[in-house]
Short mmCIF file of C-alpha atoms in Angstrom, two decimals:
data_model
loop_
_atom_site.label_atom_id
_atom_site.label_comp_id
_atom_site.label_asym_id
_atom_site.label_seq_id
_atom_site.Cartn_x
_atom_site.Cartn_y
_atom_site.Cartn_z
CA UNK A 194 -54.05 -17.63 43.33
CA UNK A 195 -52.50 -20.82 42.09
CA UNK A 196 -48.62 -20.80 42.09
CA UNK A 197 -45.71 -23.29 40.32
CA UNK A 198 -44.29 -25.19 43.24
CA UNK A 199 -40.24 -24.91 43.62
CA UNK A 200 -40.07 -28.57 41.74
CA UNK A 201 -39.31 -26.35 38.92
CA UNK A 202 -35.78 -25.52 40.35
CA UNK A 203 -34.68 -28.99 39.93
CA UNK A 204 -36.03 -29.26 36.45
CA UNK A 205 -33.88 -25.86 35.52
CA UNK A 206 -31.15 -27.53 37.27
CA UNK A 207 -31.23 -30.49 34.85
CA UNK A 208 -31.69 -28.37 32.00
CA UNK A 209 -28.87 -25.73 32.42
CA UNK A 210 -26.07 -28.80 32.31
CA UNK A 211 -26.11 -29.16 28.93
CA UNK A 212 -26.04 -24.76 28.08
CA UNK A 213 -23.24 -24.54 30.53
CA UNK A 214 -21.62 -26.99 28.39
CA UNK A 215 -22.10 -25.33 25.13
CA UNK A 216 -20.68 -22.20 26.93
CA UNK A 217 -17.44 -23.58 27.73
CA UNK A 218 -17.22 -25.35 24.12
CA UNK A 219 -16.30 -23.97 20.67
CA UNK A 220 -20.24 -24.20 18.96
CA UNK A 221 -19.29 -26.55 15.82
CA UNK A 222 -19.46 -25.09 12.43
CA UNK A 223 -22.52 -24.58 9.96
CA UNK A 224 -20.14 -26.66 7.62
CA UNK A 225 -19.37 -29.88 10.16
CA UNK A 226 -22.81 -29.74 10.70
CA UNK A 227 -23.82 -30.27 7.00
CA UNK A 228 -20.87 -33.06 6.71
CA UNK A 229 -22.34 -35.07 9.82
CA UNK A 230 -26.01 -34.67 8.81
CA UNK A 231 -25.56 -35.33 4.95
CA UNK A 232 -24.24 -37.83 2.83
CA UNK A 233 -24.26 -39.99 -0.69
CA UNK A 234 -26.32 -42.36 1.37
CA UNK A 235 -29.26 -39.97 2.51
CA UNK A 236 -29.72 -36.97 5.51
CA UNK A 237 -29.91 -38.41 8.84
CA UNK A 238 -32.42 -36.19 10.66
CA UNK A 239 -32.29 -35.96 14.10
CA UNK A 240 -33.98 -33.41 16.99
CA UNK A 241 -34.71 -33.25 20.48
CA UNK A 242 -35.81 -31.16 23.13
CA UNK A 243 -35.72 -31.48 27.28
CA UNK A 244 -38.53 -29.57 29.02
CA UNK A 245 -39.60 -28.58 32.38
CA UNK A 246 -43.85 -27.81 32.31
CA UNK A 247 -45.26 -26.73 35.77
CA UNK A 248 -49.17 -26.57 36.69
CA UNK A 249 -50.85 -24.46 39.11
CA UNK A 250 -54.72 -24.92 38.76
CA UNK A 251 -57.52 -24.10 40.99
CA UNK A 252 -58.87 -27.09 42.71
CA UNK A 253 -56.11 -29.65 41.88
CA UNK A 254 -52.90 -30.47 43.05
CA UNK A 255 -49.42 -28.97 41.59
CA UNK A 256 -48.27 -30.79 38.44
CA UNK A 257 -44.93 -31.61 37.45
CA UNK A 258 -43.42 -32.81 33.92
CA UNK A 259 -40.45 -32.98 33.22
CA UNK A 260 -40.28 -34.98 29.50
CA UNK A 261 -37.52 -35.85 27.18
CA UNK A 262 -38.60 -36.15 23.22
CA UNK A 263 -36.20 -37.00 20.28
CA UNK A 264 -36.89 -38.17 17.10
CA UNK A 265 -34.89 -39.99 14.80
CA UNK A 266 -35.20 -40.17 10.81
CA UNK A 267 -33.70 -40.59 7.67
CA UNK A 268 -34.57 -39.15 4.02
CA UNK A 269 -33.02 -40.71 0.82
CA UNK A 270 -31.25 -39.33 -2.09
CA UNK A 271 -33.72 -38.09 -4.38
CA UNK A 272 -34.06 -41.05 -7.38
CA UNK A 273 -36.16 -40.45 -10.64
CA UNK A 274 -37.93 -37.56 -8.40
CA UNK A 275 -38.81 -40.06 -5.76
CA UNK A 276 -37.34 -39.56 -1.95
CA UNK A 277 -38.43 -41.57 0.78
CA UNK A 278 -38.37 -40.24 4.64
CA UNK A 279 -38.61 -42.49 7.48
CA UNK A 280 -38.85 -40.95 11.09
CA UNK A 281 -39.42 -42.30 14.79
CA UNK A 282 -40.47 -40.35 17.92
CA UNK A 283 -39.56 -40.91 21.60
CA UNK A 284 -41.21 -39.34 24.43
CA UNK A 285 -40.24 -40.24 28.11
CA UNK A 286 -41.31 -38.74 31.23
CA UNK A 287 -38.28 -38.12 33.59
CA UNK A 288 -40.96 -36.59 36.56
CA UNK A 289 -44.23 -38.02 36.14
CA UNK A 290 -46.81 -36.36 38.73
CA UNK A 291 -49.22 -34.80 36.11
CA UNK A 292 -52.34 -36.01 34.64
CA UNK A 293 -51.18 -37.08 30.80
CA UNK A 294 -54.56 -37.80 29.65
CA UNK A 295 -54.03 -41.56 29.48
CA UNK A 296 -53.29 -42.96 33.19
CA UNK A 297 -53.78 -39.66 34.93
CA UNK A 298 -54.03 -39.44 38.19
CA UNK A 299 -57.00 -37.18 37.81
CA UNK A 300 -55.95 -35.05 40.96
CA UNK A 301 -53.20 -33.43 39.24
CA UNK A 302 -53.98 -31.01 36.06
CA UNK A 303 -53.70 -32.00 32.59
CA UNK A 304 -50.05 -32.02 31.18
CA UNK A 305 -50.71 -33.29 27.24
CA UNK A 306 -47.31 -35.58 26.80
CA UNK A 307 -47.50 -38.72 27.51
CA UNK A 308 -44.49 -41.26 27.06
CA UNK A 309 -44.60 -42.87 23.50
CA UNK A 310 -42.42 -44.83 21.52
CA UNK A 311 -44.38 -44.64 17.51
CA UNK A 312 -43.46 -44.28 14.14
CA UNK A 313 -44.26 -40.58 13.18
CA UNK A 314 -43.46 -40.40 9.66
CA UNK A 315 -43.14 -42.81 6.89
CA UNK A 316 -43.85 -40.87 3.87
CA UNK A 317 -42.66 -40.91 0.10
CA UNK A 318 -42.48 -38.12 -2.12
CA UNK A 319 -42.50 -37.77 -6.03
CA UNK A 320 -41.56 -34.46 -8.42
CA UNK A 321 -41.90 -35.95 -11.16
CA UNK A 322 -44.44 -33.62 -12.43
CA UNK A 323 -43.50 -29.60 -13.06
CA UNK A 324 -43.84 -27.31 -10.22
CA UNK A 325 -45.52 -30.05 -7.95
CA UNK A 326 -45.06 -32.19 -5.27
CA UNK A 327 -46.72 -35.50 -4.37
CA UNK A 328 -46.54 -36.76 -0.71
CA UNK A 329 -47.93 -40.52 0.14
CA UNK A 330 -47.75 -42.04 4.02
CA UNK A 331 -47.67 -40.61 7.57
CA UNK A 332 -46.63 -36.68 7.14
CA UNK A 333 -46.41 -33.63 8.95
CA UNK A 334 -49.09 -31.07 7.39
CA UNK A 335 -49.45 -27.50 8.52
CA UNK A 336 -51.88 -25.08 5.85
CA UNK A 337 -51.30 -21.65 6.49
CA UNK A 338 -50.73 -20.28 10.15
CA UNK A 339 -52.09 -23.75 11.63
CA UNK A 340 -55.56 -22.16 12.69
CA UNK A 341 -57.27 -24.70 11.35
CA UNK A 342 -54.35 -27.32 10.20
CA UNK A 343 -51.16 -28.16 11.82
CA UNK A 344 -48.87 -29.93 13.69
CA UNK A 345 -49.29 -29.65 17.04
CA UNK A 346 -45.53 -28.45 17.33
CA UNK A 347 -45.18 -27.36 21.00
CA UNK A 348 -46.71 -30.91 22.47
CA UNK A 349 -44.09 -33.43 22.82
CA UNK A 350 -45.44 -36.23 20.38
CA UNK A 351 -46.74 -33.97 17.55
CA UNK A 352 -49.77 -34.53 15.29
CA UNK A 353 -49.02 -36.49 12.47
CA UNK A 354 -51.58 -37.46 9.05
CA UNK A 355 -51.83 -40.74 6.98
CA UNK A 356 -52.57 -39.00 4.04
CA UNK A 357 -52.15 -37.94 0.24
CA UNK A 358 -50.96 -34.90 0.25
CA UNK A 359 -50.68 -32.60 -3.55
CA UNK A 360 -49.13 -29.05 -3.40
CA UNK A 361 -48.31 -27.67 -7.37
CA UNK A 362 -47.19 -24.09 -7.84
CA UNK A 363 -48.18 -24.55 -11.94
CA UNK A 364 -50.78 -22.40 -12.00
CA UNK A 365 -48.74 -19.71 -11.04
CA UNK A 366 -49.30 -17.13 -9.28
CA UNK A 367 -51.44 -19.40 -7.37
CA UNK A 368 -50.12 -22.43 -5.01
CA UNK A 369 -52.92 -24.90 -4.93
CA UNK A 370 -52.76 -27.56 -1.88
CA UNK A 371 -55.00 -31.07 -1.48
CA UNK A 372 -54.91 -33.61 0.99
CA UNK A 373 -56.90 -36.50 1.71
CA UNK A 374 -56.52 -37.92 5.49
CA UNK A 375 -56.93 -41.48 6.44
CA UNK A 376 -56.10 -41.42 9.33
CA UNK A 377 -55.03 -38.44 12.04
CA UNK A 378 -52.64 -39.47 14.89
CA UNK A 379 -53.19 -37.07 18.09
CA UNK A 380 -50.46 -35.58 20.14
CA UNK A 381 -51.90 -38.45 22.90
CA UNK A 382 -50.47 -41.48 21.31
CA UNK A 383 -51.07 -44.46 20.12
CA UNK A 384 -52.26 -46.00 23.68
CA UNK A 385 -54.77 -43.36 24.30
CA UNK A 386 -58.34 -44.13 23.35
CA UNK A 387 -58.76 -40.88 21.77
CA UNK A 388 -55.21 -41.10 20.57
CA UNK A 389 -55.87 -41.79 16.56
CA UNK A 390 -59.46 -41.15 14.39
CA UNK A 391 -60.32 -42.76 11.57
CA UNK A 392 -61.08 -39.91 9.01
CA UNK A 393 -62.47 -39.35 5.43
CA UNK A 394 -61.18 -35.47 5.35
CA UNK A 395 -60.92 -33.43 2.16
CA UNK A 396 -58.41 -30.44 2.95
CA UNK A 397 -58.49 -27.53 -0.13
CA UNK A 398 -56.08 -24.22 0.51
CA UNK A 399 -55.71 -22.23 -2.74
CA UNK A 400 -52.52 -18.96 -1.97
CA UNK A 401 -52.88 -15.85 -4.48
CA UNK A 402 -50.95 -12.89 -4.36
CA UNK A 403 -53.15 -9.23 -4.72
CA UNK A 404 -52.67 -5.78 -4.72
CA UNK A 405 -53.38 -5.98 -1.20
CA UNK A 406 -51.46 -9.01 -0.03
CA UNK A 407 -51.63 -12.97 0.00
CA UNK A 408 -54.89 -14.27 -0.19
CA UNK A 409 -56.05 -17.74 0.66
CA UNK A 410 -59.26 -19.73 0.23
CA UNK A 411 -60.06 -22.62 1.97
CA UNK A 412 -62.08 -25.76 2.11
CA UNK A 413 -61.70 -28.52 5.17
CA UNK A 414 -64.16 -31.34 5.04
CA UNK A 415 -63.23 -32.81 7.63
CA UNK A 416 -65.33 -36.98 8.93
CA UNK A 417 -64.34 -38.43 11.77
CA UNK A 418 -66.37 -41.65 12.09
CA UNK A 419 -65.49 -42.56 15.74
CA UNK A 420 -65.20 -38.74 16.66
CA UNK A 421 -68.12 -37.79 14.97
CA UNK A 422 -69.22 -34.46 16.97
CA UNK A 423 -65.63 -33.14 15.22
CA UNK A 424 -66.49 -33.58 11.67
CA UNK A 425 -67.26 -30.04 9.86
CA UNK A 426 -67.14 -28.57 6.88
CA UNK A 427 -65.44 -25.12 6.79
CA UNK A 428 -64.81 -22.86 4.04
CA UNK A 429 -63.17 -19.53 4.61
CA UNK A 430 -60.72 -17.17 3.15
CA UNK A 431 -58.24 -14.84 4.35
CA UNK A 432 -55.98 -11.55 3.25
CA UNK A 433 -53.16 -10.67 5.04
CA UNK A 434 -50.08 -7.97 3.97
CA UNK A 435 -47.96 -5.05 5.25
CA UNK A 436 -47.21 -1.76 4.46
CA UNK A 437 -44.48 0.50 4.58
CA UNK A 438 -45.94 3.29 6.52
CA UNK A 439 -41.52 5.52 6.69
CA UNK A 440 -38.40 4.73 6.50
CA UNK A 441 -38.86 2.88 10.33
CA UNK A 442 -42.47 2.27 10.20
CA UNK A 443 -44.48 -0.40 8.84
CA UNK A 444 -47.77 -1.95 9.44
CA UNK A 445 -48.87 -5.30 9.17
CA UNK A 446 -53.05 -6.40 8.78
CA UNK A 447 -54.76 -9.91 8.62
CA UNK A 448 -58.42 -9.86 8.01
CA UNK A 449 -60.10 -13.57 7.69
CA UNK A 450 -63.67 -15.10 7.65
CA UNK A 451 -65.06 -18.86 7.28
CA UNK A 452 -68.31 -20.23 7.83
CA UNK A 453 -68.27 -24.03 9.61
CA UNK A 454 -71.56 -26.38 9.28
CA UNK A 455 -72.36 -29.98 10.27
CA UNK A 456 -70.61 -32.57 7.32
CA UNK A 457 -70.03 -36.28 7.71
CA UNK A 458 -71.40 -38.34 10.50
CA UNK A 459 -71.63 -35.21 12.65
CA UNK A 460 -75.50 -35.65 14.09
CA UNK A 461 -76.02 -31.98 14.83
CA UNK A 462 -77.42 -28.75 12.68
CA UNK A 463 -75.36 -25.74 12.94
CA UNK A 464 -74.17 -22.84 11.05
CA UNK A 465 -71.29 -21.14 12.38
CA UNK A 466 -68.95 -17.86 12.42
CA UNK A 467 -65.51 -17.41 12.76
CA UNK A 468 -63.84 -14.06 12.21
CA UNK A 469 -60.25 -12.22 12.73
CA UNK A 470 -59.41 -8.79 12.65
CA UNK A 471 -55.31 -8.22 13.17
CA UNK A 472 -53.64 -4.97 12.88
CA UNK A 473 -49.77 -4.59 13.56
CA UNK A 474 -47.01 -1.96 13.78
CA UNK A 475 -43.44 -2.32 13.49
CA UNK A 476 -40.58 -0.23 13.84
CA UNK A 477 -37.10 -1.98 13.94
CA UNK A 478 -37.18 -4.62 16.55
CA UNK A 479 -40.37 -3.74 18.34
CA UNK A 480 -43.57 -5.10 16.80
CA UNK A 481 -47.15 -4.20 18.49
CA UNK A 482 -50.45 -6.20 17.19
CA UNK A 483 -53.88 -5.46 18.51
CA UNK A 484 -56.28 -8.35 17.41
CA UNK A 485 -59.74 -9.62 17.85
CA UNK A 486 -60.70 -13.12 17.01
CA UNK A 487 -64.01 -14.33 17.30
CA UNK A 488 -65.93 -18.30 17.41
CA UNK A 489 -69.32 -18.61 16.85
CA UNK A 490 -71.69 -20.63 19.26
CA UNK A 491 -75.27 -20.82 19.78
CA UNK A 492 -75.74 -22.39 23.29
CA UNK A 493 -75.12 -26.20 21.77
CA UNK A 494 -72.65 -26.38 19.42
CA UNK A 495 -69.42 -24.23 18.75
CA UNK A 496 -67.11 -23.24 16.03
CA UNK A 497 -64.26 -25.82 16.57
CA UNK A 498 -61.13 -26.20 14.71
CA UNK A 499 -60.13 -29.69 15.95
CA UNK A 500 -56.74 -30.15 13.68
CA UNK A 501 -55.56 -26.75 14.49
CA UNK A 502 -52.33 -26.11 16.49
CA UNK A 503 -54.53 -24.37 19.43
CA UNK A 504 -51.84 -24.04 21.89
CA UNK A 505 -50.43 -20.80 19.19
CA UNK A 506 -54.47 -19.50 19.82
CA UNK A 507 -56.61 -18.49 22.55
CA UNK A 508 -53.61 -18.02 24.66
CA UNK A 509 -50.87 -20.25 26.25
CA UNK A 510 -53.06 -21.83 29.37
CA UNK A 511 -54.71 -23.96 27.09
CA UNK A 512 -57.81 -23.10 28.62
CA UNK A 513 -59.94 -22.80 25.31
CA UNK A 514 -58.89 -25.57 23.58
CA UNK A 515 -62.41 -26.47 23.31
CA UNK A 516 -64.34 -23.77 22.36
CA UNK A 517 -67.49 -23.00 24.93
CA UNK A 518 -70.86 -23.69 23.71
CA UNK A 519 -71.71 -20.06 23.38
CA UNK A 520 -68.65 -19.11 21.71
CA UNK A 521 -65.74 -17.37 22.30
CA UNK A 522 -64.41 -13.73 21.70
CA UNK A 523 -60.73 -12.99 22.47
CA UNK A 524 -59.10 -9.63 22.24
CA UNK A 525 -55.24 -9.72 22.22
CA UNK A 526 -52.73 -6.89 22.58
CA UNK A 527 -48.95 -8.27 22.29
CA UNK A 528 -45.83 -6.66 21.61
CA UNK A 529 -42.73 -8.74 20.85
CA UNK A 530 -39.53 -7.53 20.58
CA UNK A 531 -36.00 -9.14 18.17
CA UNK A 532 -32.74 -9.11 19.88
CA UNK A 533 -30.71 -9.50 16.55
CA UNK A 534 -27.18 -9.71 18.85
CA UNK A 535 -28.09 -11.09 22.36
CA UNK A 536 -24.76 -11.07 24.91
CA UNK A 537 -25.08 -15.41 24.24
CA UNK A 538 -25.96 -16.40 21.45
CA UNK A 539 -27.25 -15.98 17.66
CA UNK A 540 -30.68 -14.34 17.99
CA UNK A 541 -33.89 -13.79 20.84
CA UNK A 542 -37.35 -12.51 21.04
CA UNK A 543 -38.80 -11.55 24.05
CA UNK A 544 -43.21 -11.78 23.91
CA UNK A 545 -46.08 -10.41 26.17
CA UNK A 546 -48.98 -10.54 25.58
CA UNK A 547 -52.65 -9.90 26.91
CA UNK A 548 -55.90 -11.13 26.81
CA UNK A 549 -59.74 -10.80 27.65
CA UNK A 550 -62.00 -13.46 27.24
CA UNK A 551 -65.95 -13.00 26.56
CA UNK A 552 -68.41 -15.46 24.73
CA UNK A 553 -68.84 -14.39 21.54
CA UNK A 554 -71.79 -11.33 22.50
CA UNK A 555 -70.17 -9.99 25.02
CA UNK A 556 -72.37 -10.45 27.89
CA UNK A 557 -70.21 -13.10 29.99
CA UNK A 558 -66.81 -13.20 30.82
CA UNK A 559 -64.82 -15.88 31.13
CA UNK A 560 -61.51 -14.32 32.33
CA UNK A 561 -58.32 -12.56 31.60
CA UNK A 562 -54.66 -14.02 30.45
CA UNK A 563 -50.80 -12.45 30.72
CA UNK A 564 -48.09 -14.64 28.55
CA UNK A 565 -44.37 -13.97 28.34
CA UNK A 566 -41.74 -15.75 26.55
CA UNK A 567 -38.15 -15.60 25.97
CA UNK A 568 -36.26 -17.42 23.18
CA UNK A 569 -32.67 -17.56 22.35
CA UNK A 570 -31.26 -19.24 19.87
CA UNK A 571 -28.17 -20.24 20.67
CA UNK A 572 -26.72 -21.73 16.77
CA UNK A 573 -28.24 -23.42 14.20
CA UNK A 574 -27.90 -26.58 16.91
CA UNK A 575 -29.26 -25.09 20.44
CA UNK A 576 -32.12 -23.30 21.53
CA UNK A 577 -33.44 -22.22 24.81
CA UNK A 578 -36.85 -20.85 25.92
CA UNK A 579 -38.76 -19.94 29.23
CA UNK A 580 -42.49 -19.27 28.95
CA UNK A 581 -45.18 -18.65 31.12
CA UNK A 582 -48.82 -18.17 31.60
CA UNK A 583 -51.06 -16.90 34.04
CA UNK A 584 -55.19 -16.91 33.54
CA UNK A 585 -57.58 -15.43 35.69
CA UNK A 586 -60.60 -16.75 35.34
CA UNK A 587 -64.21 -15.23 35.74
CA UNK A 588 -66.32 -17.65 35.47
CA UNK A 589 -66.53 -21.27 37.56
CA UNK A 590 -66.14 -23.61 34.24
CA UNK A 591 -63.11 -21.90 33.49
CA UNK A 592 -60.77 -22.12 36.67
CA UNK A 593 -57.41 -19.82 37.57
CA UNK A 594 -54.06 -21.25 36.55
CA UNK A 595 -50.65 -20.71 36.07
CA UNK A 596 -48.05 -22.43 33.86
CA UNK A 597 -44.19 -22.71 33.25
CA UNK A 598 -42.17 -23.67 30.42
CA UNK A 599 -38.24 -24.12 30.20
CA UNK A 600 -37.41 -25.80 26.82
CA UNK A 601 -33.89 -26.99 25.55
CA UNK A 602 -34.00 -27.80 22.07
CA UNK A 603 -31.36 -29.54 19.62
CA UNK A 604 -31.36 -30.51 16.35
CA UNK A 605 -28.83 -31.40 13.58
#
């Protein structure tokens, strides 16, 4: 079995300075923090975070990142319903022996943060019209739980959209969302070769509230034309609510389907499945969830969600960011429990969860997955959080590996 080398000591090392520090210090006030951040003249927006990733995969050698990313922004006073935001994004590798997709080395296993020094937003914003909101230039867009649209958040450089981007709440009760994307810069950077596509996407998300909880339908047409084997067009729905079940208990349900077909310069034929099935229960601090989520494939082609933030799905090893030609089933049991008043600190939740990995008829396995986490938030400045993951795989394509995370984030 694969195990994180004891590099990971000095990378905890480096990363507990700046906690010890905080614990000797007075934490500064919700109030100073406001003063510093805000003025007349605009918000400066600034956040960073220091982390420690180790790689143990079968076949290669350990890896070993330790990156440093901050970003640096400004957003204007709001003028005639116009508000300009401006934002830059650092990433810079203070222990380089992993493979970050651009120089490698190959031997080592694939650690997705490589250094960069790019704009990542330049957007301007207009509410000018009732109950809406316009947003032109390079902006952060995450529809929904990020299944199919987000971010990228837990990547150093995160994924970032030249687009036009209309959300208007004046059909109320719905919330009706469009974008179209230009262009969609990848968590790999600008020096990558896969790091940017050019793109002719249509995004449609349309929020309702029922009797039975929010409801959203969904369109994403997305075209890629030098990434053509991505484009797809997708259209799906999904219902998710809760329910008080006593005065402790509650339970908490997400049911969602979409249906995913060849659009745009994608060569290929396909029709294709993708289906959830989510059932929680909560009482006070402890929340369990059984789930079962499901990507069709039929021995070519796969259901693919190629914007998504896939590190959140398909658990934490990142082994299914691709999804394999004949599909993918994934049945999750996690339990996560809230530490409202933590010994240090504001707030914590503590995560395990487990997984089994089939294609999507059940008649191969692919392996099995164990992920824990541990975040504590320290004020609204400082967090801290230790993850790991540990896959077992069945199956020669998919190969055993373990990973560690110590994060350090802060953010004014």
């Amino acid at each position: 079995m694969p195990t994180v080398g004891h590099t990971a000591l000095l990378a905890l090392a480096v990363m507990a300075a700046p906690v010890l520090a905080y614990a000797q210090s007075p934490a500064p006030s919700p109030a100073a923090g406001a003063a510093a951040a805000s003025t007349r003249s605009g918000d400066i927006l600034f956040e960073s975070r220091l982390r420690y990733e180790g790689v143990s995969q079968e076949g290669l050698d350990d890896a070993t990142a330790v990156t440093l990313r901050a970003r640096l922004g400004w957003q204007s006073p709001e003028r005639s319903g116009f508000r300009l935001l401006v934002e830059g994004e650092a990433v810079v590798a203070l222990v380089d022996d992993y493979n970050d997709t651009i120089r490698g080395p190959a031997r080592y296993p694939v650690v997705a943060d490589p250094e960069v020094f790019e704009l990542n937003r330049l957007q301007v914003a207009w509410t000018g019209l009732p109950d809406t909101e316009v947003i032109v230039g390079r902006q952060r867009i995450v529809l929904g739980s990020a299944r199919f649209v987000g971010n990228v958040g837990f990547r150093q450089n995160e994924q970032t959209f030249d687009a036009v981007k209309v959300t208007t709440r004046a059909f109320e009760p719905l919330t009706l969302t469009y974008a179209w994307i230009d262009r969609v810069h990848r968590v790999f950077g600008d020096d990558s070769p896969v790091g940017e596509w050019r793109s002719d996407s249509h995004l449609i998300n349309v929020e309702a509230p029922t009797p039975a909880g929010k409801l959203t339908a969904y369109g994403y047409l997305l075209d890629f034309s030098n990434a053509p084997a991505q484009s797809s067009a997708t259209w799906g729905a999904r219902l998710e609510g809760s329910r008080s079940l006593s005065p402790d208990w509650s339970a908490l349900y997400a049911v969602e389907y979409a249906r995913q077909s060849e659009y745009g310069a994608n060569p290929a034929r396909f029709d294709l499945d993708y289906g959830l099935v989510s059932a929680s229960l909560k009482r006070g601090p402890f929340t369990g969830t059984l789930a079962l989520e499901r990507l069709d494939g039929n021995g070519a082609q796969a259901f693919q969600t190629p914007l998504a933030t896939l590190h959140a799905f398909q658990g934490w090893a990142d082994v299914f960011l691709t999804t394999p030609r004949d599909g993918l089933r994934d049945v999750s049991a996690t339990v996560s429990y809230a530490v409202a008043h933590p010994p240090v600190g504001r707030s914590g939740v503590l995560t395990v969860s487990w997984r089994e990995f089939h294609d999507v008829d059940g008649s191969a396995r692919y392996g099995s997955e164990l992920d824990l986490s541990a975040r504590l938030v320290l004020d609204p400045r400082w967090a801290i959080e230790i993850k790991a993951a540990h896959f077992d795989g069945a199956a020669a394509a998919f190969p055993a590996r373990d990973k560690v995370w110590a994060a350090l984030d802060y953010r004014f």
